[in-house]
Short mmCIF file of C-alpha atoms in Angstrom, two decimals:
data_model
loop_
_atom_site.label_atom_id
_atom_site.label_comp_id
_atom_site.label_asym_id
_atom_site.label_seq_id
_atom_site.Cartn_x
_atom_site.Cartn_y
_atom_site.Cartn_z
CA MET I 84 0.00 0.00 0.00
CA LEU I 85 2.77 2.40 1.00
CA GLU I 86 4.68 1.62 -2.20
CA SER I 87 1.59 2.41 -4.26
CA ILE I 88 1.21 5.78 -2.56
CA ILE I 89 4.90 6.58 -3.11
CA THR I 90 4.64 5.55 -6.77
CA PHE I 91 1.56 7.75 -7.16
CA LEU I 92 3.28 10.74 -5.56
CA GLN I 93 6.34 10.27 -7.74
CA GLY I 94 4.10 10.31 -10.78
CA THR I 95 2.60 13.70 -9.92
CA GLY I 96 4.04 16.91 -11.26
CA VAL I 97 4.29 18.69 -7.90
CA HIS I 98 7.94 17.83 -7.38
CA SER I 99 8.74 19.19 -10.86
CA LEU I 100 7.38 22.66 -10.17
CA THR I 101 9.81 25.56 -10.54
CA TRP I 102 9.58 29.19 -9.58
CA GLU I 103 9.45 30.09 -13.28
CA MET I 104 6.32 27.97 -13.69
CA ILE I 105 4.60 29.58 -10.73
CA GLY I 106 5.60 33.01 -12.03
CA MET I 107 3.99 32.18 -15.34
CA TRP I 108 0.79 31.23 -13.53
CA VAL I 109 0.63 34.82 -12.34
CA ILE I 110 1.25 36.14 -15.85
CA ALA I 111 -1.39 33.77 -17.26
CA ALA I 112 -3.85 35.03 -14.64
CA ILE I 113 -3.12 38.64 -15.62
CA LEU I 114 -3.65 37.85 -19.30
CA LEU I 115 -6.91 36.05 -18.53
CA TYR I 116 -8.04 39.08 -16.54
CA LEU I 117 -7.22 41.41 -19.43
CA GLY I 118 -9.04 39.16 -21.88
CA VAL I 119 -12.13 38.43 -19.77
CA ALA I 120 -12.64 41.42 -17.49
CA LYS I 121 -11.17 44.14 -19.72
CA GLN I 122 -12.03 42.41 -23.03
CA TYR I 123 -8.63 43.18 -24.55
CA GLU I 124 -8.59 41.05 -27.73
CA PRO I 125 -10.39 38.24 -25.85
CA LEU I 126 -10.64 35.92 -28.87
CA LEU I 127 -6.88 35.46 -28.81
CA MET I 128 -5.86 36.67 -25.37
CA VAL I 129 -7.86 33.95 -23.60
CA PRO I 130 -6.47 31.00 -25.65
CA ILE I 131 -2.92 32.39 -25.37
CA ALA I 132 -3.23 32.80 -21.60
CA PHE I 133 -4.69 29.33 -21.11
CA GLY I 134 -2.02 27.82 -23.34
CA ALA I 135 0.63 29.56 -21.22
CA LEU I 136 -0.95 28.06 -18.12
CA ILE I 137 -0.88 24.54 -19.58
CA ALA I 138 2.74 25.00 -20.70
CA ASN I 139 3.81 25.72 -17.14
CA ILE I 140 2.17 22.79 -15.39
CA PRO I 141 4.23 19.58 -15.30
CA ASP I 142 2.22 17.07 -17.32
CA ASN I 143 2.39 13.73 -19.00
CA GLY I 144 1.38 13.50 -22.61
CA MET I 145 -0.01 16.96 -23.36
CA LEU I 146 3.38 18.51 -23.92
CA ILE I 147 7.00 17.45 -24.11
CA THR I 148 9.73 19.97 -23.44
CA LYS I 149 12.87 18.15 -24.53
CA VAL I 150 13.80 16.26 -27.66
CA ASN I 151 16.24 13.39 -28.00
CA LYS I 152 18.88 14.58 -30.46
CA GLU I 153 19.33 10.98 -31.66
CA ILE I 154 16.06 11.43 -33.52
CA VAL I 155 18.19 12.37 -36.54
CA SER I 156 20.21 9.54 -38.02
CA VAL I 157 22.75 10.54 -40.64
CA GLU I 158 25.22 8.28 -42.36
CA GLU I 159 28.64 9.81 -43.11
CA GLN I 160 27.23 13.17 -42.16
CA LYS I 161 28.24 15.59 -39.45
CA VAL I 162 25.70 17.66 -37.56
CA THR I 163 27.11 21.19 -37.44
CA LYS I 164 24.26 22.98 -35.74
CA THR I 165 21.34 21.86 -33.60
CA THR I 166 18.77 24.41 -32.47
CA PHE I 167 15.79 23.76 -30.22
CA THR I 168 13.19 25.80 -32.07
CA ASP I 169 10.14 25.00 -30.05
CA VAL I 170 8.24 22.47 -28.00
CA GLY I 171 8.95 18.98 -29.27
CA TYR I 172 10.90 20.06 -32.33
CA ILE I 173 14.49 20.64 -33.32
CA ARG I 174 16.03 22.10 -36.40
CA VAL I 175 19.37 20.63 -37.48
CA GLN I 176 21.91 21.83 -39.98
CA LEU I 177 24.11 19.25 -41.60
CA ALA I 178 27.59 19.71 -43.02
CA PRO I 179 28.09 19.00 -46.74
CA LEU I 180 29.38 15.65 -47.85
CA GLU I 181 32.76 15.61 -49.50
CA GLN I 182 32.44 15.49 -53.25
CA PRO I 183 33.55 12.06 -54.52
CA ALA I 184 36.50 12.07 -56.87
CA ALA I 185 35.45 11.47 -60.46
CA PRO I 186 37.40 8.64 -62.12
CA ALA I 187 38.61 8.93 -65.68
CA LYS I 188 36.00 6.48 -66.87
CA VAL I 189 32.87 5.40 -65.12
CA LYS I 190 30.86 2.31 -65.89
CA PHE I 191 27.44 1.72 -64.42
CA ALA I 192 25.77 -1.63 -64.08
CA ASN I 193 22.36 -0.05 -64.61
CA GLU I 194 20.49 3.23 -64.67
CA GLN I 195 19.89 3.11 -60.92
CA GLU I 196 23.64 3.13 -60.27
CA LYS I 197 24.08 6.07 -62.64
CA ALA I 198 21.27 7.99 -60.94
CA LYS I 199 22.90 7.37 -57.58
CA TYR I 200 26.23 8.70 -58.82
CA ASP I 201 24.62 11.74 -60.44
CA GLN I 202 22.86 12.51 -57.20
CA ALA I 203 26.11 12.28 -55.24
CA MET I 204 27.71 14.70 -57.71
CA GLY I 205 24.75 17.05 -57.73
CA GLU I 206 24.28 20.31 -55.90
CA LYS I 207 21.28 19.45 -53.75
CA MET I 208 21.09 17.43 -50.58
CA VAL I 209 18.31 14.86 -50.61
CA ALA I 210 16.68 13.49 -47.45
CA LYS I 211 15.50 9.89 -47.61
CA PRO I 212 13.73 7.95 -44.87
CA ALA I 213 16.19 5.79 -42.94
CA VAL I 214 15.64 2.03 -43.35
CA GLY I 215 16.23 -0.47 -40.57
CA GLU I 216 17.72 -3.95 -40.81
CA ASP I 217 14.24 -5.35 -41.27
CA GLY I 218 13.79 -3.26 -44.40
CA LYS I 219 11.15 -1.00 -42.85
CA THR I 220 11.48 2.78 -42.65
CA ILE I 221 12.31 4.27 -39.27
CA PRO I 222 9.83 7.07 -38.36
CA GLY I 223 11.53 10.38 -37.69
CA GLN I 224 14.94 9.30 -39.01
CA TYR I 225 16.53 10.27 -42.30
CA LYS I 226 19.52 9.42 -44.42
CA LEU I 227 20.86 12.50 -46.18
CA GLU I 228 22.75 12.44 -49.45
CA GLY I 229 24.22 15.38 -51.32
CA GLN I 230 26.66 18.22 -50.81
CA GLN I 231 24.99 21.39 -49.60
CA PRO I 232 24.06 22.16 -45.96
CA GLN I 233 20.35 22.11 -45.39
CA ASN I 234 17.94 22.61 -42.50
CA PHE I 235 15.32 20.03 -41.56
CA LEU I 236 12.49 20.36 -39.08
CA VAL I 237 12.18 17.04 -37.32
CA ALA I 238 9.24 16.10 -35.08
CA SER I 239 9.28 13.70 -32.19
CA ILE I 240 7.01 10.72 -32.83
CA SER I 241 6.28 10.44 -29.10
CA GLY I 242 4.91 13.93 -28.57
CA GLY I 243 1.66 14.88 -26.90
CA LEU I 244 -1.49 16.56 -28.16
CA TYR I 245 -0.10 20.05 -28.43
CA ASP I 246 3.14 18.91 -30.02
CA TRP I 247 1.08 17.95 -33.02
CA LEU I 248 -1.48 20.73 -32.75
CA GLY I 249 1.32 23.26 -32.41
CA LEU I 250 2.72 22.13 -35.74
CA GLY I 251 0.19 24.53 -37.26
CA VAL I 252 2.25 27.40 -35.86
CA ARG I 253 5.67 25.88 -36.40
CA ALA I 254 4.92 25.00 -40.01
CA GLU I 255 3.34 28.46 -40.54
CA ILE I 256 -0.12 27.04 -41.33
CA PHE I 257 -2.46 28.79 -38.89
CA PRO I 258 -1.56 32.47 -39.64
CA PRO I 259 -2.21 32.19 -43.41
CA ILE I 260 -5.53 30.43 -42.80
CA ILE I 261 -6.54 33.22 -40.44
CA PHE I 262 -5.61 35.63 -43.24
CA LEU I 263 -8.09 33.72 -45.41
CA GLY I 264 -10.80 34.66 -42.93
CA VAL I 265 -9.56 38.24 -42.67
CA GLY I 266 -9.77 38.57 -46.44
CA ALA I 267 -13.34 37.25 -46.41
CA LEU I 268 -14.25 39.85 -43.78
CA THR I 269 -12.51 42.81 -45.44
CA ASP I 270 -13.94 45.29 -47.93
CA PHE I 271 -11.19 46.82 -50.10
CA GLY I 272 -13.71 49.22 -51.63
CA PRO I 273 -12.63 52.29 -49.58
CA LEU I 274 -9.00 51.76 -50.64
CA LEU I 275 -9.96 51.46 -54.31
CA ALA I 276 -12.21 54.51 -54.05
CA ALA I 277 -9.31 56.57 -52.65
CA PRO I 278 -6.03 54.96 -53.82
CA ARG I 279 -3.94 57.74 -52.30
CA THR I 280 -4.73 56.34 -48.84
CA LEU I 281 -2.39 53.50 -49.74
CA LEU I 282 0.38 55.98 -48.91
CA LEU I 283 -0.96 56.33 -45.38
CA GLY I 284 -0.86 52.56 -44.90
CA ALA I 285 2.72 52.56 -46.14
CA ALA I 286 3.72 55.49 -43.91
CA ALA I 287 2.45 53.72 -40.83
CA GLN I 288 5.06 51.01 -41.44
CA LEU I 289 7.58 53.57 -40.21
CA GLY I 290 7.01 52.06 -36.78
CA VAL I 291 8.21 48.69 -38.06
CA ALA I 292 11.39 50.14 -39.53
CA ALA I 293 12.22 52.42 -36.59
CA THR I 294 11.77 49.65 -34.04
CA PHE I 295 13.93 47.31 -36.11
CA PHE I 296 16.90 49.66 -35.73
CA MET I 297 16.16 50.31 -32.07
CA ALA I 298 16.12 46.56 -31.39
CA LEU I 299 19.47 46.21 -33.14
CA PHE I 300 20.84 48.96 -30.92
CA LEU I 301 19.64 47.07 -27.83
CA GLY I 302 21.58 43.98 -28.84
CA PHE I 303 19.05 41.84 -30.71
CA ASN I 304 20.19 40.20 -33.94
CA LYS I 305 18.54 41.11 -37.25
CA GLY I 306 16.02 38.28 -37.21
CA GLU I 307 14.96 39.11 -33.67
CA ALA I 308 14.83 42.84 -34.46
CA ALA I 309 12.58 42.23 -37.46
CA SER I 310 10.25 40.06 -35.38
CA ILE I 311 10.01 42.76 -32.72
CA GLY I 312 9.61 45.58 -35.22
CA ILE I 313 6.67 43.92 -36.97
CA ILE I 314 4.66 44.46 -33.77
CA GLY I 315 4.26 48.03 -35.00
CA GLY I 316 2.19 46.74 -37.90
CA ALA I 317 -0.55 45.80 -35.40
CA ASP I 318 -1.14 42.50 -37.16
CA GLY I 319 -1.02 39.48 -34.86
CA PRO I 320 -0.97 36.65 -37.45
CA THR I 321 1.78 38.40 -39.41
CA SER I 322 3.83 38.89 -36.25
CA ILE I 323 3.51 35.19 -35.44
CA PHE I 324 4.29 34.14 -39.02
CA LEU I 325 7.44 36.26 -39.22
CA THR I 326 8.66 35.39 -35.74
CA MET I 327 8.39 31.65 -36.42
CA LYS I 328 10.59 32.19 -39.46
CA LEU I 329 13.25 34.41 -37.93
CA ALA I 330 13.16 34.16 -34.12
CA PRO I 331 10.94 31.30 -32.90
CA HIS I 332 12.35 31.53 -29.36
CA LEU I 333 10.70 34.98 -29.06
CA LEU I 334 7.28 33.83 -30.26
CA GLY I 335 5.51 34.03 -26.90
CA ALA I 336 6.78 37.49 -26.00
CA VAL I 337 6.18 38.93 -29.48
CA ALA I 338 2.65 37.48 -29.72
CA VAL I 339 1.64 38.72 -26.27
CA ALA I 340 3.04 42.19 -26.98
CA ALA I 341 1.35 42.36 -30.40
CA TYR I 342 -2.10 41.34 -29.22
CA THR I 343 -1.91 43.35 -26.01
CA TYR I 344 -1.10 46.55 -27.85
CA MET I 345 -3.65 45.81 -30.56
CA SER I 346 -6.29 45.67 -27.85
CA LEU I 347 -4.97 48.95 -26.42
CA VAL I 348 -5.26 50.86 -29.70
CA PRO I 349 -8.18 52.97 -28.32
CA LEU I 350 -5.90 54.03 -25.45
CA ILE I 351 -2.56 54.37 -27.24
CA GLN I 352 -3.54 56.20 -30.41
CA PRO I 353 -5.83 59.14 -29.40
CA PRO I 354 -3.21 61.06 -27.35
CA ILE I 355 -0.70 60.79 -30.21
CA MET I 356 -3.32 61.82 -32.77
CA LYS I 357 -4.34 64.87 -30.76
CA LEU I 358 -0.73 65.86 -30.13
CA LEU I 359 0.02 65.93 -33.86
CA THR I 360 -3.16 67.68 -35.04
CA THR I 361 -5.03 70.90 -34.33
CA LYS I 362 -8.71 71.11 -33.55
CA GLU I 363 -9.42 72.54 -36.99
CA GLN I 364 -7.49 69.78 -38.71
CA ARG I 365 -9.49 67.17 -36.82
CA LYS I 366 -12.67 68.75 -38.20
CA ILE I 367 -11.67 68.43 -41.87
CA ARG I 368 -14.48 66.90 -43.92
CA MET I 369 -13.58 64.59 -46.75
CA LYS I 370 -15.47 64.11 -50.00
CA LYS I 371 -17.87 61.20 -50.21
CA LEU I 372 -16.26 58.05 -51.60
CA ARG I 373 -17.42 56.77 -54.97
CA ASN I 374 -19.03 53.37 -55.37
CA VAL I 375 -16.58 50.65 -56.39
CA SER I 376 -17.82 47.95 -58.78
CA LYS I 377 -17.53 44.24 -58.17
CA GLY I 378 -15.28 43.92 -61.22
CA GLU I 379 -12.81 46.42 -59.77
CA LYS I 380 -12.62 44.52 -56.50
CA LEU I 381 -12.08 41.18 -58.21
CA PHE I 382 -9.43 42.62 -60.51
CA PHE I 383 -7.69 44.21 -57.52
CA ALA I 384 -7.56 40.89 -55.63
CA VAL I 385 -6.04 39.09 -58.62
CA MET I 386 -3.52 41.81 -59.47
CA VAL I 387 -2.32 42.24 -55.88
CA THR I 388 -1.81 38.49 -55.69
CA ILE I 389 0.20 38.34 -58.92
CA VAL I 390 2.30 41.46 -58.42
CA THR I 391 3.06 40.96 -54.74
CA ILE I 392 4.03 37.31 -55.05
CA LEU I 393 6.15 37.99 -58.14
CA LEU I 394 8.08 40.71 -56.35
CA ILE I 395 8.17 39.19 -52.86
CA PRO I 396 7.55 35.43 -53.08
CA ASP I 397 8.00 34.97 -49.33
CA ALA I 398 4.84 37.00 -48.73
CA SER I 399 2.76 34.56 -50.78
CA PRO I 400 1.30 32.53 -47.86
CA LEU I 401 -0.19 35.67 -46.31
CA ILE I 402 -1.06 37.73 -49.38
CA GLY I 403 -2.30 34.72 -51.34
CA MET I 404 -4.72 33.60 -48.63
CA LEU I 405 -5.81 37.19 -47.87
CA MET I 406 -6.75 37.81 -51.48
CA LEU I 407 -8.33 34.39 -51.90
CA GLY I 408 -10.63 35.16 -48.98
CA ASN I 409 -11.46 38.56 -50.46
CA PHE I 410 -12.11 37.09 -53.92
CA LEU I 411 -14.50 34.57 -52.37
CA ARG I 412 -16.27 37.46 -50.66
CA GLU I 413 -16.62 39.65 -53.73
CA CYS I 414 -17.32 37.12 -56.49
CA GLY I 415 -20.84 36.49 -55.20
CA VAL I 416 -21.04 32.78 -56.12
CA THR I 417 -19.33 31.17 -53.12
CA GLU I 418 -21.63 32.17 -50.30
CA ARG I 419 -21.18 28.91 -48.37
CA LEU I 420 -17.39 29.20 -48.53
CA VAL I 421 -17.49 32.83 -47.44
CA LYS I 422 -19.64 32.02 -44.44
CA ALA I 423 -17.30 29.17 -43.49
CA THR I 424 -14.18 31.32 -43.73
CA GLN I 425 -15.81 34.21 -41.86
CA ASN I 426 -17.03 32.00 -39.04
CA GLU I 427 -16.12 28.35 -38.46
CA ILE I 428 -12.68 28.28 -40.10
CA ILE I 429 -11.31 31.50 -38.64
CA ASN I 430 -12.78 30.73 -35.21
CA ILE I 431 -11.24 27.24 -35.07
CA MET I 432 -7.88 28.54 -36.27
CA THR I 433 -8.00 31.34 -33.70
CA ILE I 434 -8.43 28.84 -30.85
CA PHE I 435 -5.61 26.61 -32.09
CA LEU I 436 -3.30 29.52 -32.91
CA GLY I 437 -3.74 31.26 -29.57
CA THR I 438 -3.37 28.09 -27.52
CA SER I 439 -0.33 26.92 -29.48
CA VAL I 440 1.36 30.30 -29.04
CA GLY I 441 0.61 30.20 -25.32
CA LEU I 442 2.24 26.79 -25.08
CA THR I 443 5.55 28.31 -26.18
CA MET I 444 5.52 30.60 -23.14
CA GLN I 445 7.42 28.33 -20.82
CA GLY I 446 8.68 30.15 -17.75
CA GLU I 447 12.36 29.44 -18.22
CA ARG I 448 12.15 30.91 -21.71
CA PHE I 449 9.63 33.72 -21.19
CA LEU I 450 10.90 35.17 -17.91
CA GLN I 451 14.00 36.75 -19.39
CA PRO I 452 15.24 40.37 -19.61
CA GLU I 453 14.62 40.23 -23.35
CA THR I 454 10.87 39.93 -22.72
CA ILE I 455 10.80 43.30 -20.93
CA LYS I 456 12.72 44.87 -23.81
CA ILE I 457 10.23 43.43 -26.32
CA ILE I 458 7.27 44.82 -24.36
CA MET I 459 8.92 48.26 -24.27
CA LEU I 460 9.84 48.20 -27.95
CA GLY I 461 6.33 47.09 -28.84
CA ILE I 462 4.72 50.22 -27.40
CA ILE I 463 7.30 52.36 -29.20
CA ALA I 464 6.54 50.55 -32.46
CA PHE I 465 2.82 51.33 -32.10
CA GLY I 466 3.46 54.94 -31.21
CA VAL I 467 5.83 55.58 -34.12
CA ALA I 468 3.49 53.80 -36.57
CA THR I 469 0.57 55.99 -35.44
CA ALA I 470 2.65 59.15 -35.70
CA GLY I 471 4.01 58.13 -39.10
CA GLY I 472 0.52 57.83 -40.57
CA VAL I 473 -0.65 61.17 -39.17
CA ILE I 474 2.47 63.01 -40.36
CA ALA I 475 2.10 61.45 -43.81
CA ALA I 476 -1.44 62.82 -43.98
CA HIS I 477 -0.12 66.31 -43.26
CA LEU I 478 2.41 65.93 -46.09
CA MET I 479 -0.30 64.72 -48.45
CA ASN I 480 -2.32 67.83 -47.72
CA LEU I 481 0.55 69.92 -49.05
CA ILE I 482 -0.04 68.22 -52.40
CA TRP I 483 -3.84 67.81 -52.40
CA ARG I 484 -4.79 71.22 -51.08
CA LYS I 485 -8.17 71.28 -52.80
CA ASN I 486 -9.11 67.83 -51.57
CA PRO I 487 -7.41 67.45 -48.19
CA VAL I 488 -7.50 64.36 -46.03
CA ASN I 489 -8.34 64.45 -42.38
CA PRO I 490 -4.99 63.63 -40.72
CA LEU I 491 -6.79 61.48 -38.16
CA ILE I 492 -7.24 58.72 -40.72
CA GLY I 493 -3.46 58.44 -41.04
CA SER I 494 -3.38 56.66 -37.68
CA ALA I 495 -5.53 53.89 -39.20
CA GLY I 496 -2.55 52.85 -41.32
CA VAL I 497 -1.72 50.26 -38.67
CA SER I 498 -3.46 47.06 -39.68
CA ALA I 499 -5.66 46.52 -36.63
CA VAL I 500 -8.81 46.10 -38.73
CA PRO I 501 -11.30 47.65 -38.11
CA MET I 502 -10.38 48.90 -34.64
CA ALA I 503 -7.88 51.51 -35.79
CA ALA I 504 -10.35 52.91 -38.34
CA ARG I 505 -13.01 53.11 -35.65
CA VAL I 506 -10.64 54.99 -33.34
CA SER I 507 -9.94 57.56 -36.08
CA HIS I 508 -13.68 57.99 -36.59
CA ASN I 509 -14.40 58.34 -32.86
CA VAL I 510 -11.69 60.95 -32.28
CA GLY I 511 -13.02 62.96 -35.22
CA GLN I 512 -16.58 62.79 -33.93
CA LYS I 513 -15.54 64.25 -30.59
CA GLU I 514 -14.69 67.45 -32.48
CA ASP I 515 -17.62 67.26 -34.92
CA PRO I 516 -20.37 64.67 -34.26
CA THR I 517 -21.63 65.02 -37.84
CA ASN I 518 -18.28 64.18 -39.46
CA TYR I 519 -18.15 60.52 -40.50
CA LEU I 520 -14.61 59.29 -41.09
CA LEU I 521 -15.06 55.54 -40.69
CA MET I 522 -15.13 54.55 -44.37
CA HIS I 523 -12.35 57.00 -45.21
CA ALA I 524 -10.23 55.48 -42.46
CA MET I 525 -10.84 51.95 -43.77
CA GLY I 526 -8.71 52.79 -46.83
CA PRO I 527 -5.41 53.16 -44.97
CA ASN I 528 -6.51 50.47 -42.52
CA VAL I 529 -6.73 47.71 -45.13
CA ALA I 530 -3.66 49.15 -46.89
CA GLY I 531 -1.82 48.57 -43.63
CA VAL I 532 -2.74 44.87 -43.72
CA ILE I 533 -1.16 44.51 -47.15
CA GLY I 534 1.84 46.67 -46.22
CA THR I 535 2.68 44.70 -43.07
CA ALA I 536 2.44 41.38 -44.93
CA VAL I 537 4.73 42.71 -47.67
CA ILE I 538 7.31 43.91 -45.15
CA ALA I 539 7.19 40.54 -43.42
CA GLY I 540 7.88 38.86 -46.76
CA TYR I 541 10.78 41.23 -47.38
CA TYR I 542 12.32 40.46 -44.00
CA ILE I 543 11.97 36.72 -44.58
CA ALA I 544 13.55 37.02 -48.03
CA THR I 545 16.52 39.06 -46.82
CA LEU I 546 17.17 37.70 -43.32
CA SER I 547 16.37 33.99 -43.43
CA ARG I 548 18.79 33.09 -46.21
#
């Protein structure tokens, strides 16, 4: 009986608790409070907080925190770099094989032998499933042939539920699918009716660029700095997508900062907007937007897809899914698909994305000085992005004097759709209750979504090589 009790107690997680875990319980409680009581981005804040709670409770089967490096089996190959990228996964870099010396004459018994030789002499490294003595493939193990170093993401076959569910984040699946839903919910009509507002969306990306350099100054590397800077775009899925590419160890801190500040847009932006505008400027009335035809919207979705992906291929997962969702919305013949993307699909992905991100917030990784720096840089990124949009509107009014823009809509260039546009409208109405800026502000708002995704693609293209 006593042995059974001892065995039971040894199997509990109490003895595995650390102060970092308990500290994360407090942080998870704060995030749950912000999501539930204050309703700060509750659709994502609550899953993230609960995922963080699960990640910091010793368990058995839901989550594994270490990976056996022997999971990779390589013949005549030397592992030069092993990086723990996330829960249950490692990314390994393998040294190139030495190029075999080419004899003067080569004879092959058959085509298979020739193909094998050609492959050995080729430029690409090929990963093949490892085969055991019984002739069966060994799950999770690979034999690599070739010459060039290459990275492989290898999953443990003994992981728990969230090891596999979290693959949607690690393999960059969830953020693009959420963009599909965002596209189905977004009307690009205001942007097409006033194309000049695209400049305001671009100007708001100043926060991304400024924070990138500030992060470099504080000691972060380029990949980390880009992941932190993208917080200024006020686009949670894009922040997660980019961070998983360039700095996966910062995912929890970046995601929490991004969604926290997105929820605080009504508090962060108005003081900056008022500081940079006069009362008369906030009262500027803008001309009524023209009606945009369905054909224009469909053509826009197709052209943005083609042009953006041609110029910045790494942005294709986000831009492609965003425009697919919008095309489904505007074409008028896929009502069932639109309803699914606007509701069931985006809601399911939101739960999985938020929880999976929360599971990366393990105490020993999250409770670091870098986290405080990221939180501080995040608020700066939002502030500079807001200011950049408003200042750009002032500059535009030097050109379009006869048809000025209300500088308040410049702050909507951050891609928190439609919250930022609503904030611009509300601040304007406090000065003139009859002035309706919401649809005008939606132009730079949706432009900001495209702009942030494009910048993310640029960073991936230039920093992940």
